[in-house]
CSV table of C-alpha atoms and ligand atoms in Angstrom, one decimal:
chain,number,residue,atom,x,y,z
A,28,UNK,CA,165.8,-23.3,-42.5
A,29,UNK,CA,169.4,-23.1,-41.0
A,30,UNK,CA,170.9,-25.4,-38.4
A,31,UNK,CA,170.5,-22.5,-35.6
A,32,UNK,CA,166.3,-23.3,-36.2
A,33,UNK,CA,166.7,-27.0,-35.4
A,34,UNK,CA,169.3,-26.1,-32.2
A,35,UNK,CA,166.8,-23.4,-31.0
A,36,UNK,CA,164.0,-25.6,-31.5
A,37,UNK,CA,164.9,-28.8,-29.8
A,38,UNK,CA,166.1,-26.6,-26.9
A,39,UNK,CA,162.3,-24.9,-26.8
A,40,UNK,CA,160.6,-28.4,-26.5
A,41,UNK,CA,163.2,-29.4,-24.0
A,42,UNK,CA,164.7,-32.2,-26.2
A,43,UNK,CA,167.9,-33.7,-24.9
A,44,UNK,CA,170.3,-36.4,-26.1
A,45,UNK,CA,169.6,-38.7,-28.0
A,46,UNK,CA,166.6,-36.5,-29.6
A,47,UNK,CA,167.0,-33.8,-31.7
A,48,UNK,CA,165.0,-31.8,-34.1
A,49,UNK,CA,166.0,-32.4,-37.7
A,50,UNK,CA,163.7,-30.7,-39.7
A,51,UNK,CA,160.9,-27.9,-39.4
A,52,UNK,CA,158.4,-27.0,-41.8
A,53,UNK,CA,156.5,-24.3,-42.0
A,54,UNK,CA,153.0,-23.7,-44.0
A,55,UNK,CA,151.3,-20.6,-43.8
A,56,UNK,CA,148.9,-21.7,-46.1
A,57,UNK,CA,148.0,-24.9,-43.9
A,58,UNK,CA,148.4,-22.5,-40.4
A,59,UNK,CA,150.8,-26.1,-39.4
A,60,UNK,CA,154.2,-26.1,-38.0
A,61,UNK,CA,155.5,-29.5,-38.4
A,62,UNK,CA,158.9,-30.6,-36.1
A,63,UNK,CA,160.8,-33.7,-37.7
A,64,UNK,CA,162.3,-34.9,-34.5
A,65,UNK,CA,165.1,-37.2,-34.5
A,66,UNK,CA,166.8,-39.9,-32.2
A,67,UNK,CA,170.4,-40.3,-33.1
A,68,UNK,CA,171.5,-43.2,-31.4
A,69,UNK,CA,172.0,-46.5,-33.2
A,70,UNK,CA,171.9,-48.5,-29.8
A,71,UNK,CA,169.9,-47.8,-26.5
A,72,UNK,CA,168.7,-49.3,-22.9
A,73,UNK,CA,165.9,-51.7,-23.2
A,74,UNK,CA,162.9,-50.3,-22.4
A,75,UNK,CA,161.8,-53.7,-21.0
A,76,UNK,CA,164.5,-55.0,-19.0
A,77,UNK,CA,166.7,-52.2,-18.8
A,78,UNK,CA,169.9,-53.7,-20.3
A,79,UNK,CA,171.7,-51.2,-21.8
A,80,UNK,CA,173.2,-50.9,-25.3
A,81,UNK,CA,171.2,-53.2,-27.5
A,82,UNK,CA,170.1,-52.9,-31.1
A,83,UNK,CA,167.3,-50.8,-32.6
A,84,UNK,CA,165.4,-53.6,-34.2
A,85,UNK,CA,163.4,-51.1,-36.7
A,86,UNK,CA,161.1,-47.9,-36.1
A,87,UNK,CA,157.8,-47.1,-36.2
A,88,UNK,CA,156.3,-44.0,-37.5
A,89,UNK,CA,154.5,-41.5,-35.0
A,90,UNK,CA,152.8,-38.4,-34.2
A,91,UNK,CA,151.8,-35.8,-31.7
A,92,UNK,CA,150.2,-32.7,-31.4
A,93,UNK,CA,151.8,-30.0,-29.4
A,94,UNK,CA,151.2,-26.4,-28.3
A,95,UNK,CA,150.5,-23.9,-30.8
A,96,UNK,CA,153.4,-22.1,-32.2
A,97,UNK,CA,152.3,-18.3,-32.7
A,98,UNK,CA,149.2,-19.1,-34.8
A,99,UNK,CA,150.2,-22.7,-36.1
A,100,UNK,CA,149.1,-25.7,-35.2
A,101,UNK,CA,152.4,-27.5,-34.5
A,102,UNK,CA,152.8,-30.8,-34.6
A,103,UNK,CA,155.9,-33.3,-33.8
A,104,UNK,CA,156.6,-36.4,-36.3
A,105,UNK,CA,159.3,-39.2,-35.1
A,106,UNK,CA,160.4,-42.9,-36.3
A,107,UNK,CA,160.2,-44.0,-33.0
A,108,UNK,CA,162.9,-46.7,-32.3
A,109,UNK,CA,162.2,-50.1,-31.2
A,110,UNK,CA,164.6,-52.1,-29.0
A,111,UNK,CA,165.2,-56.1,-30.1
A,112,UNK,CA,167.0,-57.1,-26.7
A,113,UNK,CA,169.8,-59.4,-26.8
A,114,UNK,CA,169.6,-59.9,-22.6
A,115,UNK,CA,165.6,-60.4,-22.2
A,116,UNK,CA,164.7,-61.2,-26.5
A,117,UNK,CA,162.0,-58.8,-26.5
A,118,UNK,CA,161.1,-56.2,-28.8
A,119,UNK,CA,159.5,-53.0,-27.8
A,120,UNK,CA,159.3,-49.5,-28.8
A,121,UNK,CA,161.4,-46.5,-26.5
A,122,UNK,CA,159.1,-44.1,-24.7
A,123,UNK,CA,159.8,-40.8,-25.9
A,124,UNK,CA,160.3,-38.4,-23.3
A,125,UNK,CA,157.4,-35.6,-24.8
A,126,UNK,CA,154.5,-37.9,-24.7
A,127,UNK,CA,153.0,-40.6,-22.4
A,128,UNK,CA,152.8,-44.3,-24.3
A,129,UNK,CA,150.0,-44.8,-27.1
A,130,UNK,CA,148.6,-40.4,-26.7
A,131,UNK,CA,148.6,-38.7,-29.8
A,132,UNK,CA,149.3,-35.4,-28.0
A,133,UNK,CA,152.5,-34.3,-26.0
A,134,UNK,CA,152.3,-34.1,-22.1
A,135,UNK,CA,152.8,-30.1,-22.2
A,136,UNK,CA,149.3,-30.1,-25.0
A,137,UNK,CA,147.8,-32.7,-22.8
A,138,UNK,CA,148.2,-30.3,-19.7
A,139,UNK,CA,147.0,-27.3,-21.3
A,140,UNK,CA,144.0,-29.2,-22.1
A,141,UNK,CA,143.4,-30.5,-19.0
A,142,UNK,CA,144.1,-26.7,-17.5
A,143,UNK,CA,141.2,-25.6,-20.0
A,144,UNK,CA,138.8,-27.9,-18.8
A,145,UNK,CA,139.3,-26.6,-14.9
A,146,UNK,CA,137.6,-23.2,-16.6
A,147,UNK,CA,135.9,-24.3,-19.8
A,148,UNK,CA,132.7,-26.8,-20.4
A,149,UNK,CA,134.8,-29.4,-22.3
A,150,UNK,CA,133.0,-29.3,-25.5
A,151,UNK,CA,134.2,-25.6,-25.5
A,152,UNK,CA,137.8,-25.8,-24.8
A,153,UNK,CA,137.7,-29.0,-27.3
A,154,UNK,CA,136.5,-26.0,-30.2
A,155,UNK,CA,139.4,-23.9,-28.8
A,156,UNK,CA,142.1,-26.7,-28.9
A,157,UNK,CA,140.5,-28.1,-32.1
A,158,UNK,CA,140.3,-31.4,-31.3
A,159,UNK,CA,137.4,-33.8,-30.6
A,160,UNK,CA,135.9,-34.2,-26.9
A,161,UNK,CA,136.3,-37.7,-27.1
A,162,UNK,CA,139.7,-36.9,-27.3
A,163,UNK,CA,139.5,-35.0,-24.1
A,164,UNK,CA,137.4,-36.8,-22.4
A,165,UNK,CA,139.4,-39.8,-22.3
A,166,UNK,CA,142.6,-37.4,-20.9
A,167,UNK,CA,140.3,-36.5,-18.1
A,168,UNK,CA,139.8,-39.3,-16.7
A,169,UNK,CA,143.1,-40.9,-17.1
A,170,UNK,CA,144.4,-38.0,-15.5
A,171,UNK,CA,142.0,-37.7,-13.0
A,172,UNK,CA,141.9,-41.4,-12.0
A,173,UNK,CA,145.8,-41.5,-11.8
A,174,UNK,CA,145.9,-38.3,-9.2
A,175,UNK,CA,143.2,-39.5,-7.2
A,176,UNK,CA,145.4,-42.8,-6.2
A,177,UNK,CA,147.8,-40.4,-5.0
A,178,UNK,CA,145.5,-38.0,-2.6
A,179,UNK,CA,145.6,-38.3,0.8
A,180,UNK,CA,142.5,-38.5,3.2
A,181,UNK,CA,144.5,-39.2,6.6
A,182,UNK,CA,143.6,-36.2,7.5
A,183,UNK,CA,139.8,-36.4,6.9
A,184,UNK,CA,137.6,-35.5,10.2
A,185,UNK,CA,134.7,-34.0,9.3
A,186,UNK,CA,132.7,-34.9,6.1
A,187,UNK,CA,129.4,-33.6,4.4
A,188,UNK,CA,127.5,-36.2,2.4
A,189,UNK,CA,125.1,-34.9,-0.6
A,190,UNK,CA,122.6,-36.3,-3.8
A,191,UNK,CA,123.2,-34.8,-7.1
A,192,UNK,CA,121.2,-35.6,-10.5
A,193,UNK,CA,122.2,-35.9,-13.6
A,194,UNK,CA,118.4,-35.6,-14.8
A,195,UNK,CA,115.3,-33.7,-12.6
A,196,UNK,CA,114.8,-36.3,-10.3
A,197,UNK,CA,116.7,-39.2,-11.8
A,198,UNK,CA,120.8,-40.7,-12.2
A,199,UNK,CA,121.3,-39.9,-8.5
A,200,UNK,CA,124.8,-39.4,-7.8
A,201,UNK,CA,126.1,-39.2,-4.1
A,202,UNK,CA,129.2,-36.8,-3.3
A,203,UNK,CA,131.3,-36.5,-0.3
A,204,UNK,CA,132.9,-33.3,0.5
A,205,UNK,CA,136.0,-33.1,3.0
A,206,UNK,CA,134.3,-30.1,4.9
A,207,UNK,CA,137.7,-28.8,6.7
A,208,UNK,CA,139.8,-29.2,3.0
A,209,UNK,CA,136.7,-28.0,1.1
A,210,UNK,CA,137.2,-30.3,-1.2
A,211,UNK,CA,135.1,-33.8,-3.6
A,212,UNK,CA,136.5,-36.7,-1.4
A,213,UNK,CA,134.0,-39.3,-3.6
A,214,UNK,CA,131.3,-39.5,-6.2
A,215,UNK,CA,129.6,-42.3,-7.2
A,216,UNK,CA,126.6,-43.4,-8.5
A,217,UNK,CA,123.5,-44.1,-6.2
A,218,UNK,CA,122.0,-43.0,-3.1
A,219,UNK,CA,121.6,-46.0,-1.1
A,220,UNK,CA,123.1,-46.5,2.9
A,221,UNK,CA,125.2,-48.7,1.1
A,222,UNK,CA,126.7,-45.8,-0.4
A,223,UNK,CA,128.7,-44.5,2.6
A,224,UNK,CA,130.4,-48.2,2.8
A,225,UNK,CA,132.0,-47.3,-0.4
A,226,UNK,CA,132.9,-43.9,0.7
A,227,UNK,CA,134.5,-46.0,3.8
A,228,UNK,CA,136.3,-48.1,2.0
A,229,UNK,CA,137.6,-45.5,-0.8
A,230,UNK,CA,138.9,-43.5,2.3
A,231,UNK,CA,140.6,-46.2,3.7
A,232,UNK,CA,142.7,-46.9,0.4
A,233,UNK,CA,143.5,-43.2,1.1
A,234,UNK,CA,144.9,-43.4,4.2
A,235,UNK,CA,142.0,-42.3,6.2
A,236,UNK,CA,140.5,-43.9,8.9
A,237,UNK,CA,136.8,-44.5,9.2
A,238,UNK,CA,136.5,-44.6,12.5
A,239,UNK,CA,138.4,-41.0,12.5
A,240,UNK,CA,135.4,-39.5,10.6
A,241,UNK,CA,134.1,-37.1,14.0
A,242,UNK,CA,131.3,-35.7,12.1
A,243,UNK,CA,128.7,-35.9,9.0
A,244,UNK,CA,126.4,-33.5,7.8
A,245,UNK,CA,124.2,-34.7,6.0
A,246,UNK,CA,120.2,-34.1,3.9
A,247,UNK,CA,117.2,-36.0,6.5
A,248,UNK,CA,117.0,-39.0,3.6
A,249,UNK,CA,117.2,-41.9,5.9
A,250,UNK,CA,119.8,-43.6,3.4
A,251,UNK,CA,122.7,-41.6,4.5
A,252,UNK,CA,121.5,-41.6,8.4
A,253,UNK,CA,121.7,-45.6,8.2
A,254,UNK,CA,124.6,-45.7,6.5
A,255,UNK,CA,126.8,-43.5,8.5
A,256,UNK,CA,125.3,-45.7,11.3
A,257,UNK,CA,126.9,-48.7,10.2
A,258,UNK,CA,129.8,-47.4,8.4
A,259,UNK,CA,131.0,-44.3,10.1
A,260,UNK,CA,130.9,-45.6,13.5
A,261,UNK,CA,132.1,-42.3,15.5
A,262,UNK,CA,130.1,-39.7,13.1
A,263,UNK,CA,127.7,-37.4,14.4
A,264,UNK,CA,125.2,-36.7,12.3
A,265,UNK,CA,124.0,-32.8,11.4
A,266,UNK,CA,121.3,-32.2,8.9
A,267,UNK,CA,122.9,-28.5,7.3
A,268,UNK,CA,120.8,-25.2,6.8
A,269,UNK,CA,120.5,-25.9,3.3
A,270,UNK,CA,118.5,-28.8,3.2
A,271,UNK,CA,116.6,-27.6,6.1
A,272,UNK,CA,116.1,-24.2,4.4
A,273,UNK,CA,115.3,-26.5,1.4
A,274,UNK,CA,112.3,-28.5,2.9
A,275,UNK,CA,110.9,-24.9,3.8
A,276,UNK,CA,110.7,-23.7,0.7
A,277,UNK,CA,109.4,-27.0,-1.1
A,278,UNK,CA,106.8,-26.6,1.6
A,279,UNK,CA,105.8,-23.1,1.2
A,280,UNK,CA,105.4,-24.2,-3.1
A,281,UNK,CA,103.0,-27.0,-1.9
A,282,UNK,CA,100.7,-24.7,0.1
A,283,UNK,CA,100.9,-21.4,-2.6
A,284,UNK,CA,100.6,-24.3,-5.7
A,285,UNK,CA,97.2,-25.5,-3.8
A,286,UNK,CA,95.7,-22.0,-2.9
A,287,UNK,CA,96.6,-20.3,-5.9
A,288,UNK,CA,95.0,-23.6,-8.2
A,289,UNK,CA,91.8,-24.3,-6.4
A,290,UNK,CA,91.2,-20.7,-4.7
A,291,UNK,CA,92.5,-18.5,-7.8
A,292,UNK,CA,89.0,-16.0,-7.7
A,293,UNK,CA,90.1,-15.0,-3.7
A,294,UNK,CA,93.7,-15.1,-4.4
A,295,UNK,CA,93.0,-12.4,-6.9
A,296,UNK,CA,91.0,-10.7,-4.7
A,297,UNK,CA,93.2,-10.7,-2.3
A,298,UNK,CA,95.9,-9.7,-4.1
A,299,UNK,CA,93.7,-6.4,-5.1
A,300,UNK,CA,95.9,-4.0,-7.3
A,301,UNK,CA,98.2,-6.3,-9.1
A,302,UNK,CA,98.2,-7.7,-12.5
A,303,UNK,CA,98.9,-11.1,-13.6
A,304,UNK,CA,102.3,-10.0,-14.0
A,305,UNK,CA,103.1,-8.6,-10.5
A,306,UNK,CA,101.5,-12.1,-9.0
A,307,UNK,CA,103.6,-14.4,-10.6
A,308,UNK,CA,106.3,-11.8,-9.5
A,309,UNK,CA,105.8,-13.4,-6.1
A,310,UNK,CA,106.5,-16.6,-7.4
A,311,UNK,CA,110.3,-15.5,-7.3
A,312,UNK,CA,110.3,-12.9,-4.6
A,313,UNK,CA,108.8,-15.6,-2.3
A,314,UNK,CA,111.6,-17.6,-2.5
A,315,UNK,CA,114.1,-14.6,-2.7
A,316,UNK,CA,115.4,-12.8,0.2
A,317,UNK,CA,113.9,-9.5,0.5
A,318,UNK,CA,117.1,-7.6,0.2
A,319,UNK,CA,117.5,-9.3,-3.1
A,320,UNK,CA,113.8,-8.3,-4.5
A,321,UNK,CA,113.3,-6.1,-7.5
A,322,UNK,CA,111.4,-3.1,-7.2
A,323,UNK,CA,108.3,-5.2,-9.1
A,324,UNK,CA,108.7,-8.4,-6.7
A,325,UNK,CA,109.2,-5.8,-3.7
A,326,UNK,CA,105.4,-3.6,-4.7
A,327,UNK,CA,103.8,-7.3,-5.1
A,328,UNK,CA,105.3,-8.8,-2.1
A,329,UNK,CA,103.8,-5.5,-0.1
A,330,UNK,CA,100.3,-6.7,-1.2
A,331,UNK,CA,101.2,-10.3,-0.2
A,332,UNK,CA,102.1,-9.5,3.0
A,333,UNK,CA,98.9,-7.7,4.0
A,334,UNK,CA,96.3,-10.5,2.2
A,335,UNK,CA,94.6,-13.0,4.2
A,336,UNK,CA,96.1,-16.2,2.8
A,337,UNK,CA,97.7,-19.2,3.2
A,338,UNK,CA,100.3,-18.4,0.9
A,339,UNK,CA,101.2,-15.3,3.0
A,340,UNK,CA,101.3,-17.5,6.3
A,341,UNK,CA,103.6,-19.9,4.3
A,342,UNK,CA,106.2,-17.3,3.6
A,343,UNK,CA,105.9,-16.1,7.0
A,344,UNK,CA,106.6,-19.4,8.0
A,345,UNK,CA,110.0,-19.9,5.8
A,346,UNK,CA,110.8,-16.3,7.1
A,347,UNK,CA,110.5,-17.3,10.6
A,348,UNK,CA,112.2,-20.4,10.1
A,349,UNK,CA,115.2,-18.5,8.5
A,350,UNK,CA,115.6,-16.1,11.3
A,351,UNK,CA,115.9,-19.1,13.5
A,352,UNK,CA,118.8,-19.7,11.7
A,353,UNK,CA,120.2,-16.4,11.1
A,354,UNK,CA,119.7,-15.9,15.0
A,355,UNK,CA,121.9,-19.4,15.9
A,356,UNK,CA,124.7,-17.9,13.3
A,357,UNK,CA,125.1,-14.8,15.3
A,358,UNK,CA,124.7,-16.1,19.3
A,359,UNK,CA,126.4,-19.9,18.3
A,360,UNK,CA,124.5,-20.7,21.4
A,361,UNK,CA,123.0,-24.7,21.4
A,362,UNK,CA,120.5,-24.1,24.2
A,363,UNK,CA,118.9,-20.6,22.7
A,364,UNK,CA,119.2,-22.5,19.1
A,365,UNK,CA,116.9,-25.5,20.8
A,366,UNK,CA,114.4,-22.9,22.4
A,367,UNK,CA,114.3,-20.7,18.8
A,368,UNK,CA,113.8,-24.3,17.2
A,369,UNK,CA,111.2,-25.8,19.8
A,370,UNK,CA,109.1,-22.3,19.2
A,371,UNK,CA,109.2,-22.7,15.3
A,372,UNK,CA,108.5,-26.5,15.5
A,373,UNK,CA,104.8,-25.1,18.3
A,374,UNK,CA,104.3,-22.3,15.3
A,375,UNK,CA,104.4,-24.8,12.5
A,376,UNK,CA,102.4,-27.6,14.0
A,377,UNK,CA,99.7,-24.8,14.9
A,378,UNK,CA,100.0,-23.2,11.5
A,379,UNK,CA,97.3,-25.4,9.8
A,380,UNK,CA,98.8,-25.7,7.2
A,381,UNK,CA,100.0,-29.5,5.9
A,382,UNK,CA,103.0,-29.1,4.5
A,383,UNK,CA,104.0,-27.0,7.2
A,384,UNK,CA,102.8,-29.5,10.1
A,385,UNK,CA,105.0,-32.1,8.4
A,386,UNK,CA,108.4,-29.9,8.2
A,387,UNK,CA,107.4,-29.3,11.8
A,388,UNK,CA,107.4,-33.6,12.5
A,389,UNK,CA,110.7,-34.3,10.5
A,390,UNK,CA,112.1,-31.4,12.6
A,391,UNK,CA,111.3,-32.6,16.0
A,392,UNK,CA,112.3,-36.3,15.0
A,393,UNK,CA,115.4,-35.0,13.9
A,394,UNK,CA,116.0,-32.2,16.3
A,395,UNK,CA,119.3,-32.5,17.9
A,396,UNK,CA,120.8,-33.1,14.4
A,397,UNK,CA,119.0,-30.1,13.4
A,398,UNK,CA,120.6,-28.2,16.4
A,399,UNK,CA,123.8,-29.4,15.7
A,400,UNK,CA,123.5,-28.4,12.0
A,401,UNK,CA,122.3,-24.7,13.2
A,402,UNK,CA,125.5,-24.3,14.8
A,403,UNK,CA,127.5,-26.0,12.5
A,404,UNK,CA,129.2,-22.9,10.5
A,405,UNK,CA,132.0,-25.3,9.2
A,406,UNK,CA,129.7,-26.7,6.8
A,407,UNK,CA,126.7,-24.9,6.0
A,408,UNK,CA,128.2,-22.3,4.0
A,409,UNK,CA,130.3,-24.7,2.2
A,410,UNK,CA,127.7,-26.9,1.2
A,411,UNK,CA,126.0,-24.5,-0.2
A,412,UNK,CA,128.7,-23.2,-2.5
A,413,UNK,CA,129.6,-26.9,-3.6
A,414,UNK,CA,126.4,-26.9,-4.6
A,415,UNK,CA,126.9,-24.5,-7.0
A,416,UNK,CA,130.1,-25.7,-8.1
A,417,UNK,CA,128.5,-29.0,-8.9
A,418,UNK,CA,126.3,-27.5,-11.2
A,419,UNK,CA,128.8,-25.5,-12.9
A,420,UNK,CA,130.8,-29.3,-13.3
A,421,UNK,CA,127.1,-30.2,-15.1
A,422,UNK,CA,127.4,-27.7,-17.5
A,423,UNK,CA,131.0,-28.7,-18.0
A,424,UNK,CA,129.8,-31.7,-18.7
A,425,UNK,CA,126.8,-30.4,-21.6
A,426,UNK,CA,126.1,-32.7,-24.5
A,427,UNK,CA,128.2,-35.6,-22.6
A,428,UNK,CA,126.5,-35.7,-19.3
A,429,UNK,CA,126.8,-39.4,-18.6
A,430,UNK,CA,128.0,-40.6,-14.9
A,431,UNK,CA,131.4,-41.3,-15.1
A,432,UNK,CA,132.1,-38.2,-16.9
A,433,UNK,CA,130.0,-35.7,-14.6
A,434,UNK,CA,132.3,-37.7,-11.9
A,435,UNK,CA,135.4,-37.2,-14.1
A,436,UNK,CA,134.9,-33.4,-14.3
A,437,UNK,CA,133.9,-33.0,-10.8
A,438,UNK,CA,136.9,-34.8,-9.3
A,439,UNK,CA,138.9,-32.5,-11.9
A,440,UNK,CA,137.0,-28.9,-10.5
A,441,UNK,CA,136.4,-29.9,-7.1
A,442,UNK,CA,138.8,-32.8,-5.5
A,443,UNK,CA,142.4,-30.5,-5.2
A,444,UNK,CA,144.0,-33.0,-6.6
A,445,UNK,CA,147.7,-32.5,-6.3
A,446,UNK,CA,149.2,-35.3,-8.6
A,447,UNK,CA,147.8,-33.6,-11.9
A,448,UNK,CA,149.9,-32.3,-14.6
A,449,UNK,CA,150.9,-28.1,-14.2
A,450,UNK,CA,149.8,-25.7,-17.0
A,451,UNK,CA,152.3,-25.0,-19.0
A,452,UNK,CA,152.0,-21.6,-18.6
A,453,UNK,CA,152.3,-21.7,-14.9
A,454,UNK,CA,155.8,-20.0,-15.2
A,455,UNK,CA,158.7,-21.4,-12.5
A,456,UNK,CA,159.7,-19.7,-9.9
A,457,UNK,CA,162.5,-17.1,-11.7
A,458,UNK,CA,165.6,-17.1,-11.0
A,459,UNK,CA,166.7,-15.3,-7.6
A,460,UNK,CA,163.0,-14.7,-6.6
A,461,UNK,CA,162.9,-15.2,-2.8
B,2,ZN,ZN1,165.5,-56.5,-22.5
């Protein structure tokens, strides 16, 4: 190739004095474009000291995958110089100005990756970058770590504190969300009070205040409660809709699990005209909302509604207890929210049903909390849809869900962190734009 390919091409990876690109080699066959790139200089700055002018002691032979060019994979090859000092008598190598110290892959290849895995589960956008996971992995978390001693939680007021598991039921993981930023403050393994004296302390080397913390919404474990008692002095605590609405549902399983396993000949019965496949329809359309039922679940649920059991009482129950916090969304009024919860709380503990009498206990032993949560529209919506998100960070995660990298990713999805490297597709701002 002529010298106008080298010019054009250390101009296209932004090379500048003293690096240039000497050679390029093309190989259909091999679908590689390999970029000899050069450093002219016979004498540069020590990178240790900073002296400037000093002998290259020798060079050492390096690589680096970059973007893609068209269809090839490119890659850039340089003897990278190593300064022998004359002011400080060390010898180290020059960084090069494409790649961070001791990566195998440019900064512009290690940001697309790092833009992929925003979108992609990792193992997924590892395929499409053909390299290994491990590979990105490792990127992630530098990445990640290094934004996250750059965000800034002075700001942080109101927080909503959350489990997660790795596994059904085990590998807790606690998260904080910033509920005004809607964004992951913290993750870390564990569930414990304890847990929310980390979360303190991490905010503080954030610039945020713990004492500034007004407000926590939170699940009714007692962990949390105690820890945001003796670590989050000025919190009020609000248990949100979710977990409330949560508790219902878990309760409602308990008494249609019992019913349907030790009263299955009446349950049939009652359930007259539908077949094995239109009851366990009601399985789903029981924990559905009705405007959300097929035309199957909504035929079943008409028979469910008219039979005399406990399962029917249950889902009235949830129902009822949903309304209450439907009504509270739309009047925002604490002392009608107290009444409609009081009511609920009378209905429950008369329902005789167990699991019902219970969610009617925690409810009155929390109830201000409760109250407060039923009100609380900053949060309840949001903690909701981080739910979600959290899974979708799990998936991310497939094949390679250990802690630190479900914690990795999740930071990377959910944390807005603003110190992370740009897509290098994300075009500048053109010139003249306004
Ligand atoms: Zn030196």
């Amino acid at each position: 190739m002529g010298v106008q390919i080298e010019s054009l091409f250390t101009a296209a990876l932004g090379l500048q004095a003293p690096w240039t690109v000497e050679r390029v080699e093309l190989d259909t066959a091999k679908h590689r474009i390999d970029f000899e790139v050069a450093c002219t200089s016979q004498r540069l700055a020590c990178p240790h000291c900073g002296a400037a002018d000093q002998p290259i002691h020798d060079r050492n032979r390096r690589s680096w995958r970059h973007l893609d060019f068209f269809q090839y994979e490119a890659w850039l090859h340089a003897d990278v110089p190593r300064v022998g000092c004359m002011s400080c008598g060390k010898t180290s190598q020059t960084p090069v100005p494409w790649a961070r110290e001791g990566s195998g892959f440019t900064l512009l290849f290690e940001a697309l990756a790092l833009t992929m895995c925003q979108g992609l589960p990792v193992r997924q956008a590892a395929q499409m970058l053909r390299v290994r996971d491990k590979q990105l992995w490792r990127r992630i978390e530098h990445y990640v770590a290094q934004a996250r001693t750059k965000q800034d939680m002075s700001k942080v007021r109101l927080v909503g504190i959350d489990e997660t598991s790795l596994k059904r039921g085990q590998d807790y993981i606690s998260v904080v969300h910033d509920l005004d930023a809607k964004r992951l403050l913290f993750a870390t393994p564990g569930r414990e009070h304890s847990t929310v004296e980390q979360f303190a302390v991490d905010l503080g080397e954030h610039g945020g205040e713990r004492t500034a913390i007004a407000h926590a919404c939170i699940d009714m474990s007692a962990a949390y409660a105690k820890g945001i008692t003796a670590s989050l002095p000025n919190a009020q605590i609000s248990y949100d809709r979710f977990h409330v609405v949560a508790l219902a549902n878990k309760a409602m399983d308990k008494v249609r699990n019992a019913e349907w396993a030790t009263e299955s000949q009446r349950v049939r019965e009652e359930l007259g005209e539908l077949d094995a496949r239109e009851r366990r329809s009601i399985l789903w359309a029981m924990r559905r909302n009705p405007s959300g039922w097929s035309y199957r679940q909504t035929q079943a649920m008409h028979w469910l509604q008219r039979a005399n059991l406990k399962t029917a009482r249950a889902w009235r129950l949830k129902m009822g207890l949903r309304e209450v916090f439907a009504h509270a969304r739309s009047h925002n009024d604490a002392t009608m929210a107290a009444n409609d919860l009081r009511r609920w709380i009378s209905w429950a503990r008369r329902s005789r049903l167990e699991p019902f009498k219970q969610l009617g206990a925690t409810l009155k032993q929390h109830f201000e909390g409760v109250v407060r949560g039923m009100l609380d529209h900053r949060s309840n919506a949001f903690v909701e849809a981080m739910n979600g998100l959290l899974q979708q960070a799990k998936r991310a995660a497939r094949g390679f869900r250990t802690a630190t990298n479900f914690i990795a990713i999740a930071y990377l999805r959910l944390g807005k962190l603003t110190h992370l490297p740009a897509s290098p597709f994300v075009r500048a701002a053109p010139q003249g734009a306004h």
